[in-house]
Structures are given as structure tokens and as C-alpha cells.
Short mmCIF file of N, CA, C and O in Angstrom, two decimals:
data_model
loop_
_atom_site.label_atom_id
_atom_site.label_comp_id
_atom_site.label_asym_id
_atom_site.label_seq_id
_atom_site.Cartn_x
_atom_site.Cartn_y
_atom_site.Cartn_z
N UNK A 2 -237.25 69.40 -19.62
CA UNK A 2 -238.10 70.59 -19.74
C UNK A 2 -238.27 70.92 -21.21
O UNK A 2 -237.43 71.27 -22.04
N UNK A 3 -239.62 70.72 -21.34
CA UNK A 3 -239.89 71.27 -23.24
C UNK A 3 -240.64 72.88 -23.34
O UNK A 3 -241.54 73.26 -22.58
N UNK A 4 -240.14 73.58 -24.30
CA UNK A 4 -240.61 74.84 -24.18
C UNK A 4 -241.17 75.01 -25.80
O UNK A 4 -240.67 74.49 -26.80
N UNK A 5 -242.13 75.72 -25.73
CA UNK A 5 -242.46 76.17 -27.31
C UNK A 5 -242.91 77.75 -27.62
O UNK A 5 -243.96 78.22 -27.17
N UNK A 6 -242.07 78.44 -28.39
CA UNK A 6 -242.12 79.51 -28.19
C UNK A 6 -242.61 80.15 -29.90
O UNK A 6 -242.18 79.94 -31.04
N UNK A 7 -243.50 80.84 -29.44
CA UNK A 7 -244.24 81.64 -30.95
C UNK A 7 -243.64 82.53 -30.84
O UNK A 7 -242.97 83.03 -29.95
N UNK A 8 -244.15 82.98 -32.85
CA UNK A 8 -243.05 84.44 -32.59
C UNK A 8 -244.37 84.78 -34.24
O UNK A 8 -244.99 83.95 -34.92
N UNK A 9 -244.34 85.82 -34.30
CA UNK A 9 -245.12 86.46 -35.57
C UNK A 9 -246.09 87.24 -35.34
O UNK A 9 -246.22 88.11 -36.20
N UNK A 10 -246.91 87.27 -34.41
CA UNK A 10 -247.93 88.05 -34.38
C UNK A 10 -248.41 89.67 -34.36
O UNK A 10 -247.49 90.31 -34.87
N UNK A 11 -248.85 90.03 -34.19
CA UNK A 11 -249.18 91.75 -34.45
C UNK A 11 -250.60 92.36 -35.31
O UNK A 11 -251.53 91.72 -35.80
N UNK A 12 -250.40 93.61 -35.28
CA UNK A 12 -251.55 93.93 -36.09
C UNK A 12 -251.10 94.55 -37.24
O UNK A 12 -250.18 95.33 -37.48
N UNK A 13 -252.43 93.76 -38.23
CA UNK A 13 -252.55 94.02 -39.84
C UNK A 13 -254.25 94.07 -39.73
O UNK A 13 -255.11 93.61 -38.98
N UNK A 14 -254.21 95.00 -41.05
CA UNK A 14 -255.22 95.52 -41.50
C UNK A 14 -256.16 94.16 -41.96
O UNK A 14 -255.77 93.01 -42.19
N UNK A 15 -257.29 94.61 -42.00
CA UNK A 15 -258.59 93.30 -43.28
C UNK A 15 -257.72 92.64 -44.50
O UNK A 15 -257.44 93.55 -45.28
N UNK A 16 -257.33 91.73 -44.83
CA UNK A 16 -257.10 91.70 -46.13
C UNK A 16 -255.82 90.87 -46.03
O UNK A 16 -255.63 89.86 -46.70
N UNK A 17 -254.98 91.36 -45.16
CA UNK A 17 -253.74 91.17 -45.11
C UNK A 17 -253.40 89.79 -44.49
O UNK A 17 -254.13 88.98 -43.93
N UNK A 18 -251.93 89.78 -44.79
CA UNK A 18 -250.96 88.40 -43.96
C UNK A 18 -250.30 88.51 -42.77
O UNK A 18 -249.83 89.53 -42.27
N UNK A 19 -250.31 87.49 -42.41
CA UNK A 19 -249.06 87.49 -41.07
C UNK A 19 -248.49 85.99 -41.00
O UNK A 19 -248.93 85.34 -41.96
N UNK A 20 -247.72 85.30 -40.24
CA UNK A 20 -247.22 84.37 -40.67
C UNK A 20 -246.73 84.09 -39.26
O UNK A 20 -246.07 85.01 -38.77
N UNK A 21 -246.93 82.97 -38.48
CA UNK A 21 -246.97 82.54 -37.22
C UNK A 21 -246.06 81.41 -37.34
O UNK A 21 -246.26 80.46 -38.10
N UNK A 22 -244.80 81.56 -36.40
CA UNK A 22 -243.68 80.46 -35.98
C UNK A 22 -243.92 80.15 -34.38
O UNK A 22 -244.37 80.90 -33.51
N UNK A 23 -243.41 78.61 -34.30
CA UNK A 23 -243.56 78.20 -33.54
C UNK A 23 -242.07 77.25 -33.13
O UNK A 23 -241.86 76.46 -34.06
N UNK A 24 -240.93 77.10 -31.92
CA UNK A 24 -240.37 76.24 -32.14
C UNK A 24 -240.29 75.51 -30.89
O UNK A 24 -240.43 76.18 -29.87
N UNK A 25 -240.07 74.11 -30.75
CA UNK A 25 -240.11 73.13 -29.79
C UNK A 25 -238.84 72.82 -29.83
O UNK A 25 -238.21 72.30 -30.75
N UNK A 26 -238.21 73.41 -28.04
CA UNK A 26 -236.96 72.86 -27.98
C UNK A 26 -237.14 72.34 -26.74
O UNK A 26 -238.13 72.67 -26.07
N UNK A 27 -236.43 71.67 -26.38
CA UNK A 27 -235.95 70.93 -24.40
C UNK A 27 -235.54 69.24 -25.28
O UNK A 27 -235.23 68.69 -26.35
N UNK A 28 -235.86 69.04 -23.71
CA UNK A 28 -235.47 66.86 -23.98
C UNK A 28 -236.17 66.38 -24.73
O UNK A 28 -236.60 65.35 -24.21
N UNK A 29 -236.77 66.59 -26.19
CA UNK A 29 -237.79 66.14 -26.81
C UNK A 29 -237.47 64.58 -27.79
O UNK A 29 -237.16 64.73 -28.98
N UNK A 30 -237.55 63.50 -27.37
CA UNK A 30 -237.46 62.32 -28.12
C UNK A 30 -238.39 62.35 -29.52
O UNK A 30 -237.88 62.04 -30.59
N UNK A 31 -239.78 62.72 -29.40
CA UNK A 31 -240.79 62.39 -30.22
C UNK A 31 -241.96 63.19 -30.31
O UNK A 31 -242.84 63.17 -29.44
N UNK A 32 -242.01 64.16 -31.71
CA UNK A 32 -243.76 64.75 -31.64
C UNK A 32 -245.03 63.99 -32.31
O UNK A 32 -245.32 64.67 -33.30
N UNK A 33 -245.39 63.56 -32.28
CA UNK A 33 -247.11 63.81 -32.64
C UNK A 33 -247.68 64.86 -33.21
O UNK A 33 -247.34 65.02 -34.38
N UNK A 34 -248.40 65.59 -32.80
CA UNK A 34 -248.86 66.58 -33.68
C UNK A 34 -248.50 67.75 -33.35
O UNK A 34 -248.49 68.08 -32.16
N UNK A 35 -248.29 68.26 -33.93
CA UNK A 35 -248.33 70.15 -33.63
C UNK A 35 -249.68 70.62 -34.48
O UNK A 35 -250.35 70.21 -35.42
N UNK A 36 -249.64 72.10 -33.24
CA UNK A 36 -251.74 72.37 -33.89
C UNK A 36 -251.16 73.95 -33.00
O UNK A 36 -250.39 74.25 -32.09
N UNK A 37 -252.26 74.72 -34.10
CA UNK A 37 -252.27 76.04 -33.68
C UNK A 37 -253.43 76.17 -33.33
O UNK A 37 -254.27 76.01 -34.22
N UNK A 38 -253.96 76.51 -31.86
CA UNK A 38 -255.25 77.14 -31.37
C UNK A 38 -255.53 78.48 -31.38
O UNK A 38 -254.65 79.09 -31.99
N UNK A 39 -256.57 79.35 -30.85
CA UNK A 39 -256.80 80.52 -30.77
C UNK A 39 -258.10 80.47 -29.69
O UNK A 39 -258.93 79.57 -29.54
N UNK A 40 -257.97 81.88 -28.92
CA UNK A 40 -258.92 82.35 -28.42
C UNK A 40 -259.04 83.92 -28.29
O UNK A 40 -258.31 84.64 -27.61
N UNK A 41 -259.97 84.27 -28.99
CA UNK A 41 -260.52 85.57 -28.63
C UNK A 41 -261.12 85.73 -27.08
O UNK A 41 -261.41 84.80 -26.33
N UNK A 42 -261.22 87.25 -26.77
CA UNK A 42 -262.19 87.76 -25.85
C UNK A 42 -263.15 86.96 -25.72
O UNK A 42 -263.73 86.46 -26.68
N UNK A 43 -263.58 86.62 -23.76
CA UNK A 43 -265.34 86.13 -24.00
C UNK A 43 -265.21 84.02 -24.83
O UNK A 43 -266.09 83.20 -24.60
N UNK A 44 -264.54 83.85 -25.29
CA UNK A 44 -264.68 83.09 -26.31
C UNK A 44 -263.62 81.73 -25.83
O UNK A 44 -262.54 81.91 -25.27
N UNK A 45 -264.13 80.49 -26.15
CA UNK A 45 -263.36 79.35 -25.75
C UNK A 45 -262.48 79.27 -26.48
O UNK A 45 -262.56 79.90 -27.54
N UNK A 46 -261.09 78.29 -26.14
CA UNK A 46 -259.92 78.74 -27.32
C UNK A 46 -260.35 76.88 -28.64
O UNK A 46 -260.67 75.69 -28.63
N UNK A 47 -260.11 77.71 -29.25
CA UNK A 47 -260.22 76.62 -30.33
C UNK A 47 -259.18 76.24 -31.71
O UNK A 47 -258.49 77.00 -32.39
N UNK A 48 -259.39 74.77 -31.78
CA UNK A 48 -258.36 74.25 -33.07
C UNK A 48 -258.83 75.11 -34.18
O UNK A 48 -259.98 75.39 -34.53
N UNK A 49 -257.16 75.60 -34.82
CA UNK A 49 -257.36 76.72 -36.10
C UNK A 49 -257.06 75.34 -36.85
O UNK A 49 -257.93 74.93 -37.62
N UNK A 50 -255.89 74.60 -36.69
CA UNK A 50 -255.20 73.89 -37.86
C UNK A 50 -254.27 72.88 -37.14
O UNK A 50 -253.73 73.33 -36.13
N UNK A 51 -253.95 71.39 -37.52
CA UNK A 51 -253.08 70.38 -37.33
C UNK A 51 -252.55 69.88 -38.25
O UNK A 51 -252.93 69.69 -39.40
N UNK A 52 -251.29 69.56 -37.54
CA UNK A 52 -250.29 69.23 -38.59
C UNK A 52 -249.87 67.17 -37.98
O UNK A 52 -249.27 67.07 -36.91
N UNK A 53 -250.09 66.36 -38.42
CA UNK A 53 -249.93 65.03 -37.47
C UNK A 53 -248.39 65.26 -37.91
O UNK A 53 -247.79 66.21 -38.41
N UNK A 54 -248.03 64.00 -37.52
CA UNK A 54 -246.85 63.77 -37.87
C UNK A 54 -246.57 62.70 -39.10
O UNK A 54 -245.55 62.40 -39.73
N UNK A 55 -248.15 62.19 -39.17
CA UNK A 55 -247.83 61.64 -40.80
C UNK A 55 -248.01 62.33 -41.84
O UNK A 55 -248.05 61.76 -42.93
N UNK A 56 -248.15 63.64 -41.75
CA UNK A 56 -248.46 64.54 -43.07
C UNK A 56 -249.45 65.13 -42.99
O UNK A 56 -249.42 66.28 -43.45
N UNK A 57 -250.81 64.60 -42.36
CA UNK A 57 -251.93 65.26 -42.30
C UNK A 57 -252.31 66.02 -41.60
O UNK A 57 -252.12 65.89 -40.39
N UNK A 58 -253.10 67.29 -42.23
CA UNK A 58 -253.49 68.72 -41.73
C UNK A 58 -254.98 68.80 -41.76
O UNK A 58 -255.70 68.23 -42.59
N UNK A 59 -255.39 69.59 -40.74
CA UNK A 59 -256.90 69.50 -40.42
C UNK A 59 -256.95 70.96 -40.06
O UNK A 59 -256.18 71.38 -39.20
N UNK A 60 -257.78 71.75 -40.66
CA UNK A 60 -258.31 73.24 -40.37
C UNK A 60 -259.64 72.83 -40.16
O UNK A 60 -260.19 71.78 -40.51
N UNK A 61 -260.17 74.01 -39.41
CA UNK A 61 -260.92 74.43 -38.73
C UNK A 61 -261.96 75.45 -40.22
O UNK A 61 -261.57 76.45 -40.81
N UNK A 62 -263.22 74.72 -40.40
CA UNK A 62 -263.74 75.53 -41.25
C UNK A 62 -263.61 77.13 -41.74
O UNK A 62 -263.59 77.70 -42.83
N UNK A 63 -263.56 77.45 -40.67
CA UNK A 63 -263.56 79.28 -40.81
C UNK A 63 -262.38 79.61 -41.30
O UNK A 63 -262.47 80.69 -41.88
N UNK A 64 -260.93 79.00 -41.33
CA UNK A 64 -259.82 79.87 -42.18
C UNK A 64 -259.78 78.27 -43.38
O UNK A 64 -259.50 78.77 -44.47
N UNK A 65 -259.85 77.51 -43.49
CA UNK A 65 -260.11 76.72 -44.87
C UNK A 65 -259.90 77.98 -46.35
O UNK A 65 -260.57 78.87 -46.86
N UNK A 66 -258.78 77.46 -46.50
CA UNK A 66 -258.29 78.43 -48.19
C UNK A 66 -257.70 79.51 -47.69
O UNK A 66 -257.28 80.28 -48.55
N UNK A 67 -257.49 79.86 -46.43
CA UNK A 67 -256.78 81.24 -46.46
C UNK A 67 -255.83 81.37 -45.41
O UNK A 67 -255.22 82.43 -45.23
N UNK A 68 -255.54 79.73 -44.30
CA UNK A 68 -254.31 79.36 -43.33
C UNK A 68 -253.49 78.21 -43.84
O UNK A 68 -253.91 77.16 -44.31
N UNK A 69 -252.92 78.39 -43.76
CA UNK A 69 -252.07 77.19 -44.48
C UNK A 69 -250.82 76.46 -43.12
O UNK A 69 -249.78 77.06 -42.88
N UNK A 70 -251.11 75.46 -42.57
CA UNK A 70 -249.50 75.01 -41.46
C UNK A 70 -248.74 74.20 -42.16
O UNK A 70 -248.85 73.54 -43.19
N UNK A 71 -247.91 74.39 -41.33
CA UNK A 71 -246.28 73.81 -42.34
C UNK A 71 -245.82 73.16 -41.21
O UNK A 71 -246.31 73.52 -40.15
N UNK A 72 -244.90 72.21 -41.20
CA UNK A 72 -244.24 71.84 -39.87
C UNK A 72 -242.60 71.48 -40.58
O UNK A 72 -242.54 71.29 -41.79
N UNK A 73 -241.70 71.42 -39.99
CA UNK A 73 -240.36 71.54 -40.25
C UNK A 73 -240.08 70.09 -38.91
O UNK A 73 -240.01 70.33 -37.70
N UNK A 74 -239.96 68.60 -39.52
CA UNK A 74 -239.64 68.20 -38.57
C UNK A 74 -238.39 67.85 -37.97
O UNK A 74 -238.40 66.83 -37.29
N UNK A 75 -237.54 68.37 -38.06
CA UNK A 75 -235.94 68.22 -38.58
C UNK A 75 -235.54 69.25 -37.35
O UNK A 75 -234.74 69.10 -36.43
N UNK A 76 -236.49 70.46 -37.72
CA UNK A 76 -236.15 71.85 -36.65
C UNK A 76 -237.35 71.57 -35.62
O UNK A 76 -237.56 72.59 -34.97
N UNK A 77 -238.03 70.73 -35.34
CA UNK A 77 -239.29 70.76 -34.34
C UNK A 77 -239.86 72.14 -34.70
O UNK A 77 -239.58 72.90 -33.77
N UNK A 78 -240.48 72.71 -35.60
CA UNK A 78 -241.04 73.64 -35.83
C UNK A 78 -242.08 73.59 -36.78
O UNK A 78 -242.02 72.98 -37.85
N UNK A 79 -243.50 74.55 -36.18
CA UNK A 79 -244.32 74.79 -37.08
C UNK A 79 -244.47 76.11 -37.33
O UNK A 79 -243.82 77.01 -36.78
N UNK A 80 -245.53 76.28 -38.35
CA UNK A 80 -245.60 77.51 -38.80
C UNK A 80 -247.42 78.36 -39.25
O UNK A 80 -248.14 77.36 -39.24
N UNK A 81 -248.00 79.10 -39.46
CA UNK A 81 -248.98 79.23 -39.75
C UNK A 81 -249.52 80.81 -40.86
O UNK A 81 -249.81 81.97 -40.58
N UNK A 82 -249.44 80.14 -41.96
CA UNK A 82 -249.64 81.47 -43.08
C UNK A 82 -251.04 82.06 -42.61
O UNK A 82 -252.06 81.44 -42.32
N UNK A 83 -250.97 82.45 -42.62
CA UNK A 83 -252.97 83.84 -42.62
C UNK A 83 -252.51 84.68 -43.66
O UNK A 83 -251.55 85.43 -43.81
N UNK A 84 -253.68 84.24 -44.46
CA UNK A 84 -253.85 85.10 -45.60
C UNK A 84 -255.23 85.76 -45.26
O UNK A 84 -256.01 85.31 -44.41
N UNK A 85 -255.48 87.15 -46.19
CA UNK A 85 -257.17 87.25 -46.34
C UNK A 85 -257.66 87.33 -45.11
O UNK A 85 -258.85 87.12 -44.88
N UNK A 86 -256.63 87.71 -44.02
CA UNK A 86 -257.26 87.80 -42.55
C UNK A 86 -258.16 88.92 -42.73
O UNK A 86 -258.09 89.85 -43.53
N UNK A 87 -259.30 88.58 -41.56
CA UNK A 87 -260.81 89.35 -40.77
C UNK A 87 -260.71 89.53 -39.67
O UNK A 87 -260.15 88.77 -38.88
N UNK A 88 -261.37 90.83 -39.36
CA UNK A 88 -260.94 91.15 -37.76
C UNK A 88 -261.84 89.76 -36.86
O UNK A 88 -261.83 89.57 -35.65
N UNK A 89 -262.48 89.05 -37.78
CA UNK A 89 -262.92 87.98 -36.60
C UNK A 89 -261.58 86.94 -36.29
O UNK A 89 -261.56 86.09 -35.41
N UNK A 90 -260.67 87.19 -37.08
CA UNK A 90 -259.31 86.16 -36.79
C UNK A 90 -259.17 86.86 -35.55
O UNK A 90 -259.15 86.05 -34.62
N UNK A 91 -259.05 88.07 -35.18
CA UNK A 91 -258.41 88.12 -34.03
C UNK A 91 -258.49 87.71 -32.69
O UNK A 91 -259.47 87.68 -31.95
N UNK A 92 -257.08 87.33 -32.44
CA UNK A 92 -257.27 86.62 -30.99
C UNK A 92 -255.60 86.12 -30.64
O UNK A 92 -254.58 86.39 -31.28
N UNK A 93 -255.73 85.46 -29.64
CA UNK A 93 -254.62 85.23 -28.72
C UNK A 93 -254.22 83.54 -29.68
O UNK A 93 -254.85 82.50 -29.86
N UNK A 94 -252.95 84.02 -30.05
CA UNK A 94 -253.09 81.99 -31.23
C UNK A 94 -251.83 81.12 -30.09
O UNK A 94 -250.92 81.69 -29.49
N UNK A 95 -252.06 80.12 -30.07
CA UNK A 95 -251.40 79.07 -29.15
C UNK A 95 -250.87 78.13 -29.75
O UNK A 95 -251.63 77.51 -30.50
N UNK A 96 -249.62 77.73 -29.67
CA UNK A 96 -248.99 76.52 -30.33
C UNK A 96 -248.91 75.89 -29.22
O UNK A 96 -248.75 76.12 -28.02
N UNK A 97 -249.14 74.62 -30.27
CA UNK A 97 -249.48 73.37 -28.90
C UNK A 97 -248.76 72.13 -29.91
O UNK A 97 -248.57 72.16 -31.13
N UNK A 98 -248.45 71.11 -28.99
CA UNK A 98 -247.51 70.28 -29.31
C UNK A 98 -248.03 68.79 -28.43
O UNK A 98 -248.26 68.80 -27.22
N UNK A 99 -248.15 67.61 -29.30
CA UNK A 99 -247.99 66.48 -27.73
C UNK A 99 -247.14 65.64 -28.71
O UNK A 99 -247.14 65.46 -29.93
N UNK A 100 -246.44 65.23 -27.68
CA UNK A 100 -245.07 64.70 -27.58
C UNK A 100 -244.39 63.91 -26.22
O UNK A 100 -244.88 64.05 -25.10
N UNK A 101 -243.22 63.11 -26.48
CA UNK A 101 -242.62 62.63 -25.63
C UNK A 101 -241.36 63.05 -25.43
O UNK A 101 -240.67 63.58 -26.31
N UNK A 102 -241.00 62.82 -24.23
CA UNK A 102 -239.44 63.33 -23.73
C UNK A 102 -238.36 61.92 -23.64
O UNK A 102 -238.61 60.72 -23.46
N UNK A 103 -237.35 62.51 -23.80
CA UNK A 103 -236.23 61.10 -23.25
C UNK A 103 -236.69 60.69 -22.20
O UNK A 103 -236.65 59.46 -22.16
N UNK A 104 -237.18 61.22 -21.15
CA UNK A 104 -237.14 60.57 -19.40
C UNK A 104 -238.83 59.96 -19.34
O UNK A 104 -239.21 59.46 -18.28
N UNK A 105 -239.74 60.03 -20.48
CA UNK A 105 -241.03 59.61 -19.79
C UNK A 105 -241.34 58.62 -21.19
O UNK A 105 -240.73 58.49 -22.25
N UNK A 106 -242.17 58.21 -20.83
CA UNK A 106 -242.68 57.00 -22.24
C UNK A 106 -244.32 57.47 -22.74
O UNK A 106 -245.11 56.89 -23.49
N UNK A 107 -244.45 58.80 -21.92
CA UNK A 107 -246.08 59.15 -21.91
C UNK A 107 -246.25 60.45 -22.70
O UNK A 107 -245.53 61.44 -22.64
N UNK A 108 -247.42 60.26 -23.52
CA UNK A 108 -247.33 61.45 -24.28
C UNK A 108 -247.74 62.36 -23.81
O UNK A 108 -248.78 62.17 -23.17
N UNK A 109 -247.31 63.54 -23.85
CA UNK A 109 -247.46 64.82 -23.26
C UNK A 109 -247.81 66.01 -24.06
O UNK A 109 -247.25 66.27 -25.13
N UNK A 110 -249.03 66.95 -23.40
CA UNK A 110 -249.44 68.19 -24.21
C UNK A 110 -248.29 69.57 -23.62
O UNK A 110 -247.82 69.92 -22.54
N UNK A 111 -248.24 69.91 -24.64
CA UNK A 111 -247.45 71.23 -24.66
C UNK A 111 -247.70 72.79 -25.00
O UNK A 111 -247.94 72.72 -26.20
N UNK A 112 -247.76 73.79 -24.74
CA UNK A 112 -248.50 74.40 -25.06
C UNK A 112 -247.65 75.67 -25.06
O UNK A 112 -246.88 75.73 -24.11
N UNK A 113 -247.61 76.74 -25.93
CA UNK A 113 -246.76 78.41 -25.64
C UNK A 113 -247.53 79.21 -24.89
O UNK A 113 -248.52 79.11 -24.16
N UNK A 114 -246.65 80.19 -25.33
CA UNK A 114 -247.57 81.21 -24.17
C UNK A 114 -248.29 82.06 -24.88
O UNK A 114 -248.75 83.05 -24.31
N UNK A 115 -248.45 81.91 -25.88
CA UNK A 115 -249.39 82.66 -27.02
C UNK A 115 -248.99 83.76 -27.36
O UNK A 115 -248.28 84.39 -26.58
N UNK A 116 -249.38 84.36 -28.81
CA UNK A 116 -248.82 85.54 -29.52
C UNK A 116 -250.09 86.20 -30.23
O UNK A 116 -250.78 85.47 -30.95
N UNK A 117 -250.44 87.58 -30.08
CA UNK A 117 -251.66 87.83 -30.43
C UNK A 117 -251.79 88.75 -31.77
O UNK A 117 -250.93 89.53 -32.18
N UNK A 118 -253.27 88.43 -32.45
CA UNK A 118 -253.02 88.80 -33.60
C UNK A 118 -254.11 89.73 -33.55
O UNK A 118 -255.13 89.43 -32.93
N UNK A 119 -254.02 90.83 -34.13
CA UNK A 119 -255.05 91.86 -33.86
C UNK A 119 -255.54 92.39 -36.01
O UNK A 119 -254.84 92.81 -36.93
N UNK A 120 -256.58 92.13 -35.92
CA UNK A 120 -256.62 92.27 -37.56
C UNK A 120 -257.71 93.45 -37.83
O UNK A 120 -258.92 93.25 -37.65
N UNK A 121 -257.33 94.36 -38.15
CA UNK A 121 -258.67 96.21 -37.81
C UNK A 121 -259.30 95.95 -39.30
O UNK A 121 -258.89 95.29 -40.25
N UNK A 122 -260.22 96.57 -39.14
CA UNK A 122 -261.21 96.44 -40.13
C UNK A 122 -260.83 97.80 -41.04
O UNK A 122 -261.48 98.07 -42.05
#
């Protein structure tokens, strides 16, 4: 059983930071990527930012210069800076993970239960 649990979210004003953790614990042999999604109200959920597991990170045009992910692979953990947040950041953010377990040889998506970020104008 793999679990991934966020923790950071809340409300901040226009302008401001918040800083989004994520950690992957259970039978985990092997990750792949970790990636933070989001979905607002009304709205499909979508890739903010990826982290592979060879180093490379991929944002999502709209926070480009002002999200930054980190991944800790030692602790199975990622992370996600918001700087310069807009109330259009707000929304429900999802850490997601695919990975393998000791008992399967198949890679598997993982997903939290989301932590929401509310940013007031």
C-alpha cells in the first residue's frame, strides 16, 4: 500500500508564498516522476510542474519564474515553492507520483488527496 500525503496549503493574499510538501511512503521499490497537479472550480485538473527522476522539471507556462519543485529522493519527497501567487493559482493542488512497489513490476500512478490553496486578491 503506497500513500502520498500533502501538507502546506491555505490562504495567502496576491503577492505572496506558500510552499507545498508532499511525502511517498508504503512498499515503494522505485519512483519515476513526481508532478504537482491542480484543479480549480468548473475546471479540468492540470500539470503545474514535474520533477523526473533524472533531474528534469517541466512547468506548466502560467507559474514559469514564480513555482519552483524540488524532490528529495532519499526521503521520497517533493515539494512546491509559489511565489508571486494570483488568485487564478487557486485551486485544489494534487501530488501525484508513478512508481513501482516490491510486489508488482508495473508502474503505477499515485495520487494524494489534495491540499487547497486559496490566494484573495
Amino acid at each position: 500500500q503506497v500513500q502520498l500525503v500533502e501538507s502546506g496549503g491555505g490562504l495567502v493574499q496576491a503577492g505572496g508564498s506558500l510552499r507545498l510538501s508532499c511525502a511517498a511512503s508504503g512498499n515503494i521499490h522505485r519512483i519515476n516522476t513526481m508532478s504537482w497537479f491542480r484543479q480549480a472550480p468548473g475546471n479540468q485538473r492540470e500539470l503545474v510542474a514535474t520533477f523526473s527522476s533524472g533531474g528534469m522539471t517541466i512547468y506548466a507556462d502560467s507559474v514559469k519564474g514564480r513555482f519552483t519543485i524540488s524532490r528529495d529522493n532519499a526521503k521520497n519527497t517533493v515539494s512546491l515553492q509559489m511565489n508571486s501567487l494570483k488568485p487564478e493559482d487557486t485551486a485544489h493542488y494534487y501530488c501525484n507520483a508513478v512508481l513501482k512497489t516490491y510486489d508488482s513490476n508495473r508502474w503505477a500512478e499515485v495520487w494524494g488527496q489534495g491540499t487547497l490553496v486559496t490566494v484573495s486578491s
